[in-house]
Amino acid sequence: MKDAAHTESSELEKLGINAKLDDERGYQDHLCTQIVFASDETDDFRSWKIFQDALTRSLPYFQTYQSAVSLAVRSLNSDPEKDTFEEQLTLHTVPDQMWRFVMMGAALNDVSGLDPTTRSALRMRSILAGVDVDWTNSHWARHILETQGWSPALKAGQKSAGLMWLLVQHADDDPAFQVIALRQLEPLAKSGQFSKPNYALLSDRVMLATTGKQHYGSQLSCSNHKLAPYSMDQGGDNADTLDARRSEMGLPSEAAYIEHFRKSFPKGC
């Protein structure tokens, strides 16, 4: 993990950014990333047997949903030799959204027959499946932006540009790539060719990764059973200042934003 952080920091330095990256994150290292996510869940299991039993019980639920994702992707009838850019983009976006729906956690609260430990194991399986998808998608998106920029996405229309942005937004294991994408987007957002709200959301993602702070309050966390923006920069803790920033970028008020995402977080937040 320390090697992964050092490598990513070196890439950011080449871009003129001196960032202190978390040396317990698996930047651009697939196995490290999986371990980081898995280690967050160990407190839910008081013994090895409890863990093994929950893992076994979660498997049929996971396999059912995994089959649904696979069938949804297969129904697109993809052909790498003939697919248009829009078709390739859809192929990457469908599994991204299907796994992220489960990764958020709240979606599992309504699944009948799940005890807490089985639900935790199922969520962990789903997160690791999502990590696999993000890994594949980020490499595909990086290749497109490094070789062609945002031109293919913009030519396909604002919807396609938004979907491409989604893949970049979820490429958190490669902050250097997100910086590259954000710099390409800056003139496009200023000229109205790209969504200002989406530009602001990616700005927060990049700022958090490189400075530990955010500007528009888009990244939320649950602390003391309260949902709030995570680690704001100077002035961002003032509600009026924050809402003014958000309004300038076409974003709703922070209160409305939090309410919109409340159902995506675990109960009690």
Short mmCIF file of C-alpha atoms in Angstrom, two decimals:
data_model
loop_
_atom_site.label_atom_id
_atom_site.label_comp_id
_atom_site.label_asym_id
_atom_site.label_seq_id
_atom_site.Cartn_x
_atom_site.Cartn_y
_atom_site.Cartn_z
CA MET A 1 0.00 0.00 0.00
CA LYS A 2 2.85 2.38 0.78
CA ASP A 3 4.41 1.57 -2.60
CA ALA A 4 1.05 2.25 -4.29
CA ALA A 5 0.76 5.64 -2.55
CA HIS A 6 4.34 6.53 -3.50
CA THR A 7 3.73 5.65 -7.15
CA GLU A 8 0.52 7.71 -7.25
CA SER A 9 2.20 10.65 -5.52
CA SER A 10 4.94 10.55 -8.18
CA GLU A 11 2.31 10.71 -10.92
CA LEU A 12 0.66 13.70 -9.24
CA GLU A 13 4.04 15.45 -8.88
CA LYS A 14 4.50 15.16 -12.65
CA LEU A 15 1.20 17.06 -12.93
CA GLY A 16 2.50 19.79 -10.60
CA ILE A 17 0.56 18.59 -7.53
CA ASN A 18 2.36 17.89 -4.26
CA ALA A 19 -0.22 15.76 -2.47
CA LYS A 20 0.07 13.82 0.77
CA LEU A 21 -1.75 10.62 -0.12
CA ASP A 22 -3.01 8.06 2.35
CA ASP A 23 -0.36 5.31 2.48
CA GLU A 24 -3.04 2.83 3.55
CA ARG A 25 -4.90 3.06 0.24
CA GLY A 26 -4.36 0.74 -2.69
CA TYR A 27 -3.89 3.33 -5.43
CA GLN A 28 -3.78 1.57 -8.81
CA ASP A 29 -3.14 -1.73 -7.02
CA HIS A 30 -6.14 -4.00 -7.38
CA LEU A 31 -5.31 -6.45 -4.58
CA CYS A 32 -4.49 -3.66 -2.11
CA THR A 33 -7.79 -1.97 -2.89
CA GLN A 34 -9.74 -5.15 -2.19
CA ILE A 35 -7.91 -5.66 1.11
CA VAL A 36 -8.61 -2.08 2.21
CA PHE A 37 -12.35 -2.50 1.66
CA ALA A 38 -12.46 -5.96 3.28
CA SER A 39 -10.57 -4.84 6.38
CA ASP A 40 -13.27 -2.26 7.13
CA GLU A 41 -15.82 -5.00 7.76
CA THR A 42 -14.01 -7.21 10.28
CA ASP A 43 -15.72 -5.67 13.33
CA ASP A 44 -19.03 -7.18 12.23
CA PHE A 45 -17.81 -10.72 12.93
CA ARG A 46 -16.98 -11.81 16.49
CA SER A 47 -15.45 -15.13 15.47
CA TRP A 48 -14.14 -17.01 12.46
CA LYS A 49 -17.16 -19.35 12.51
CA ILE A 50 -19.64 -16.45 12.49
CA PHE A 51 -17.80 -15.00 9.51
CA GLN A 52 -17.72 -18.31 7.62
CA ASP A 53 -21.42 -18.97 8.28
CA ALA A 54 -22.39 -15.46 7.12
CA LEU A 55 -20.24 -15.83 4.03
CA THR A 56 -21.94 -19.12 3.16
CA ARG A 57 -25.46 -17.76 3.72
CA SER A 58 -24.73 -14.67 1.62
CA LEU A 59 -23.56 -16.61 -1.42
CA PRO A 60 -26.98 -17.49 -2.99
CA TYR A 61 -28.14 -13.87 -2.69
CA PHE A 62 -24.91 -12.63 -4.25
CA GLN A 63 -24.98 -15.16 -7.09
CA THR A 64 -28.58 -14.24 -7.95
CA TYR A 65 -27.75 -10.56 -8.26
CA GLN A 66 -24.49 -11.30 -10.06
CA SER A 67 -26.47 -13.28 -12.64
CA ALA A 68 -28.83 -10.33 -13.10
CA VAL A 69 -25.90 -8.00 -13.76
CA SER A 70 -24.33 -10.46 -16.20
CA LEU A 71 -27.60 -10.92 -18.08
CA ALA A 72 -28.15 -7.16 -18.26
CA VAL A 73 -24.69 -6.71 -19.79
CA ARG A 74 -25.18 -9.68 -22.14
CA SER A 75 -28.48 -8.24 -23.37
CA LEU A 76 -26.54 -5.30 -24.85
CA ASN A 77 -25.13 -7.69 -27.49
CA SER A 78 -21.74 -6.03 -27.38
CA ASP A 79 -19.23 -6.48 -30.18
CA PRO A 80 -15.91 -4.69 -29.52
CA GLU A 81 -15.15 -4.64 -33.25
CA LYS A 82 -18.42 -2.95 -34.22
CA ASP A 83 -19.72 -1.08 -31.17
CA THR A 84 -20.06 2.71 -31.38
CA PHE A 85 -18.60 4.83 -28.59
CA GLU A 86 -22.07 5.18 -27.05
CA GLU A 87 -22.53 1.42 -27.04
CA GLN A 88 -19.13 0.86 -25.43
CA LEU A 89 -19.92 3.50 -22.83
CA THR A 90 -23.27 1.86 -22.00
CA LEU A 91 -21.51 -1.48 -21.61
CA HIS A 92 -19.31 0.04 -18.89
CA THR A 93 -22.02 2.11 -17.23
CA VAL A 94 -24.63 -0.63 -16.66
CA PRO A 95 -22.54 -2.76 -14.25
CA ASP A 96 -21.20 0.41 -12.59
CA GLN A 97 -24.70 1.50 -11.65
CA MET A 98 -26.06 -1.95 -10.81
CA TRP A 99 -23.27 -2.76 -8.36
CA ARG A 100 -23.16 0.73 -6.90
CA PHE A 101 -26.86 0.45 -6.01
CA VAL A 102 -26.00 -2.48 -3.72
CA MET A 103 -22.64 -1.07 -2.56
CA MET A 104 -24.39 1.90 -0.96
CA GLY A 105 -25.74 -0.52 1.65
CA ALA A 106 -29.24 0.85 2.22
CA ALA A 107 -30.58 -1.24 -0.68
CA LEU A 108 -29.96 -4.40 1.35
CA ASN A 109 -32.14 -3.26 4.24
CA ASP A 110 -35.28 -4.32 2.37
CA VAL A 111 -34.06 -7.81 1.46
CA SER A 112 -36.04 -10.32 3.52
CA GLY A 113 -34.32 -13.18 5.33
CA LEU A 114 -31.03 -11.39 5.97
CA ASP A 115 -29.65 -11.35 9.49
CA PRO A 116 -27.12 -8.58 10.27
CA THR A 117 -23.98 -10.68 9.70
CA THR A 118 -25.27 -12.16 6.43
CA ARG A 119 -26.22 -8.67 5.25
CA SER A 120 -22.71 -7.47 6.08
CA ALA A 121 -21.12 -10.36 4.17
CA LEU A 122 -23.41 -9.75 1.20
CA ARG A 123 -22.58 -6.07 1.18
CA MET A 124 -18.87 -6.94 1.27
CA ARG A 125 -19.20 -9.34 -1.66
CA SER A 126 -21.03 -6.63 -3.60
CA ILE A 127 -18.44 -3.98 -2.80
CA LEU A 128 -15.63 -6.22 -4.06
CA ALA A 129 -17.61 -6.88 -7.25
CA GLY A 130 -17.99 -3.12 -7.64
CA VAL A 131 -14.26 -2.66 -7.09
CA ASP A 132 -13.65 -5.05 -10.00
CA VAL A 133 -15.99 -3.03 -12.23
CA ASP A 134 -14.42 0.30 -11.24
CA TRP A 135 -10.97 -1.14 -11.97
CA THR A 136 -11.97 -2.17 -15.49
CA ASN A 137 -13.91 1.03 -16.18
CA SER A 138 -11.20 3.42 -14.99
CA HIS A 139 -8.61 1.84 -17.29
CA TRP A 140 -10.97 2.03 -20.26
CA ALA A 141 -11.92 5.65 -19.53
CA ARG A 142 -8.30 6.68 -18.98
CA HIS A 143 -7.31 5.24 -22.35
CA ILE A 144 -10.11 7.18 -24.07
CA LEU A 145 -9.25 10.51 -22.42
CA GLU A 146 -5.50 10.15 -22.93
CA THR A 147 -5.87 9.31 -26.61
CA GLN A 148 -8.99 11.26 -27.65
CA GLY A 149 -9.93 13.59 -24.81
CA TRP A 150 -13.60 14.35 -24.18
CA SER A 151 -14.35 14.72 -27.89
CA PRO A 152 -16.06 11.31 -28.38
CA ALA A 153 -18.29 11.83 -25.35
CA LEU A 154 -19.24 15.40 -26.28
CA LYS A 155 -19.94 14.44 -29.89
CA ALA A 156 -22.29 11.73 -28.62
CA GLY A 157 -24.25 14.31 -26.61
CA GLN A 158 -24.54 15.59 -23.05
CA LYS A 159 -25.98 12.29 -21.79
CA SER A 160 -22.91 10.39 -22.98
CA ALA A 161 -20.62 13.07 -21.55
CA GLY A 162 -22.39 12.62 -18.22
CA LEU A 163 -21.92 8.85 -18.31
CA MET A 164 -18.23 9.25 -19.13
CA TRP A 165 -17.94 11.65 -16.21
CA LEU A 166 -19.54 9.00 -14.00
CA LEU A 167 -16.75 6.54 -14.77
CA VAL A 168 -14.13 9.19 -13.99
CA GLN A 169 -15.93 10.11 -10.76
CA HIS A 170 -15.69 6.50 -9.62
CA ALA A 171 -11.97 6.13 -10.48
CA ASP A 172 -10.88 7.04 -6.94
CA ASP A 173 -7.96 4.61 -7.04
CA ASP A 174 -6.31 6.85 -9.64
CA PRO A 175 -6.41 10.49 -8.46
CA ALA A 176 -3.85 11.44 -11.11
CA PHE A 177 -6.27 10.32 -13.81
CA GLN A 178 -9.07 12.31 -12.17
CA VAL A 179 -6.82 15.39 -12.17
CA ILE A 180 -6.12 14.92 -15.89
CA ALA A 181 -9.84 14.56 -16.61
CA LEU A 182 -10.73 17.61 -14.49
CA ARG A 183 -8.17 19.80 -16.25
CA GLN A 184 -9.57 18.76 -19.62
CA LEU A 185 -13.07 19.62 -18.40
CA GLU A 186 -12.32 23.06 -16.96
CA PRO A 187 -12.47 25.04 -20.25
CA LEU A 188 -15.44 22.94 -21.41
CA ALA A 189 -17.41 23.75 -18.24
CA LYS A 190 -16.57 27.45 -18.52
CA SER A 191 -17.72 27.57 -22.13
CA GLY A 192 -20.96 25.71 -21.38
CA GLN A 193 -19.98 22.58 -23.31
CA PHE A 194 -19.98 20.47 -20.15
CA SER A 195 -22.19 20.32 -17.06
CA LYS A 196 -21.06 22.78 -14.37
CA PRO A 197 -22.64 20.69 -11.58
CA ASN A 198 -20.71 17.60 -12.65
CA TYR A 199 -17.52 19.62 -12.94
CA ALA A 200 -18.04 20.82 -9.35
CA LEU A 201 -18.61 17.28 -8.08
CA LEU A 202 -15.41 16.02 -9.70
CA SER A 203 -13.57 19.06 -8.30
CA ASP A 204 -14.56 17.98 -4.80
CA ARG A 205 -13.39 14.43 -5.49
CA VAL A 206 -9.99 15.68 -6.69
CA MET A 207 -9.62 18.19 -3.85
CA LEU A 208 -10.33 15.56 -1.20
CA ALA A 209 -7.78 13.20 -2.73
CA THR A 210 -5.04 15.82 -3.06
CA THR A 211 -5.69 18.29 -0.20
CA GLY A 212 -8.02 16.50 2.21
CA LYS A 213 -10.65 19.24 1.79
CA GLN A 214 -13.58 19.90 -0.54
CA HIS A 215 -15.18 23.11 -1.80
CA TYR A 216 -18.79 22.30 -2.74
CA GLY A 217 -19.80 19.83 -0.02
CA SER A 218 -20.70 16.98 -2.36
CA GLN A 219 -18.92 14.22 -0.44
CA LEU A 220 -20.97 13.22 2.60
CA SER A 221 -20.19 11.27 5.75
CA CYS A 222 -22.17 10.08 8.77
CA SER A 223 -20.90 11.28 12.14
CA ASN A 224 -22.84 11.04 15.41
CA HIS A 225 -25.91 9.87 13.47
CA LYS A 226 -25.84 13.03 11.36
CA LEU A 227 -25.25 13.29 7.63
CA ALA A 228 -22.97 16.19 6.71
CA PRO A 229 -20.33 17.24 4.15
CA TYR A 230 -16.93 15.74 4.82
CA SER A 231 -13.97 18.03 5.56
CA MET A 232 -14.72 21.46 4.03
CA ASP A 233 -12.14 24.06 3.01
CA GLN A 234 -12.05 27.56 4.51
CA GLY A 235 -15.50 29.15 4.61
CA GLY A 236 -17.28 25.96 3.67
CA ASP A 237 -18.58 25.38 7.19
CA ASN A 238 -20.78 28.47 6.80
CA ALA A 239 -24.12 27.32 5.36
CA ASP A 240 -24.78 30.55 3.44
CA THR A 241 -21.29 30.58 1.91
CA LEU A 242 -21.56 26.94 0.93
CA ASP A 243 -24.98 27.36 -0.67
CA ALA A 244 -23.72 30.39 -2.61
CA ARG A 245 -20.85 28.33 -4.00
CA ARG A 246 -23.22 25.53 -4.92
CA SER A 247 -25.72 27.88 -6.57
CA GLU A 248 -22.98 29.35 -8.75
CA MET A 249 -22.30 25.85 -10.10
CA GLY A 250 -25.97 24.97 -10.59
CA LEU A 251 -26.14 22.71 -7.53
CA PRO A 252 -29.10 22.60 -5.09
CA SER A 253 -28.73 23.78 -1.50
CA GLU A 254 -26.69 21.52 0.77
CA ALA A 255 -29.80 20.71 2.83
CA ALA A 256 -31.70 19.55 -0.25
CA TYR A 257 -28.66 17.59 -1.43
CA ILE A 258 -28.33 15.77 1.89
CA GLU A 259 -32.04 14.94 1.94
CA HIS A 260 -31.78 13.48 -1.56
CA PHE A 261 -29.03 11.08 -0.50
CA ARG A 262 -30.32 10.25 2.97
CA LYS A 263 -31.93 6.97 1.86
CA SER A 264 -28.63 5.80 0.40
CA PHE A 265 -26.98 5.76 3.83
CA PRO A 266 -27.53 3.19 6.60
CA LYS A 267 -30.39 3.72 9.04
CA GLY A 268 -29.64 5.99 11.96
CA CYS A 269 -27.83 8.59 9.93
#
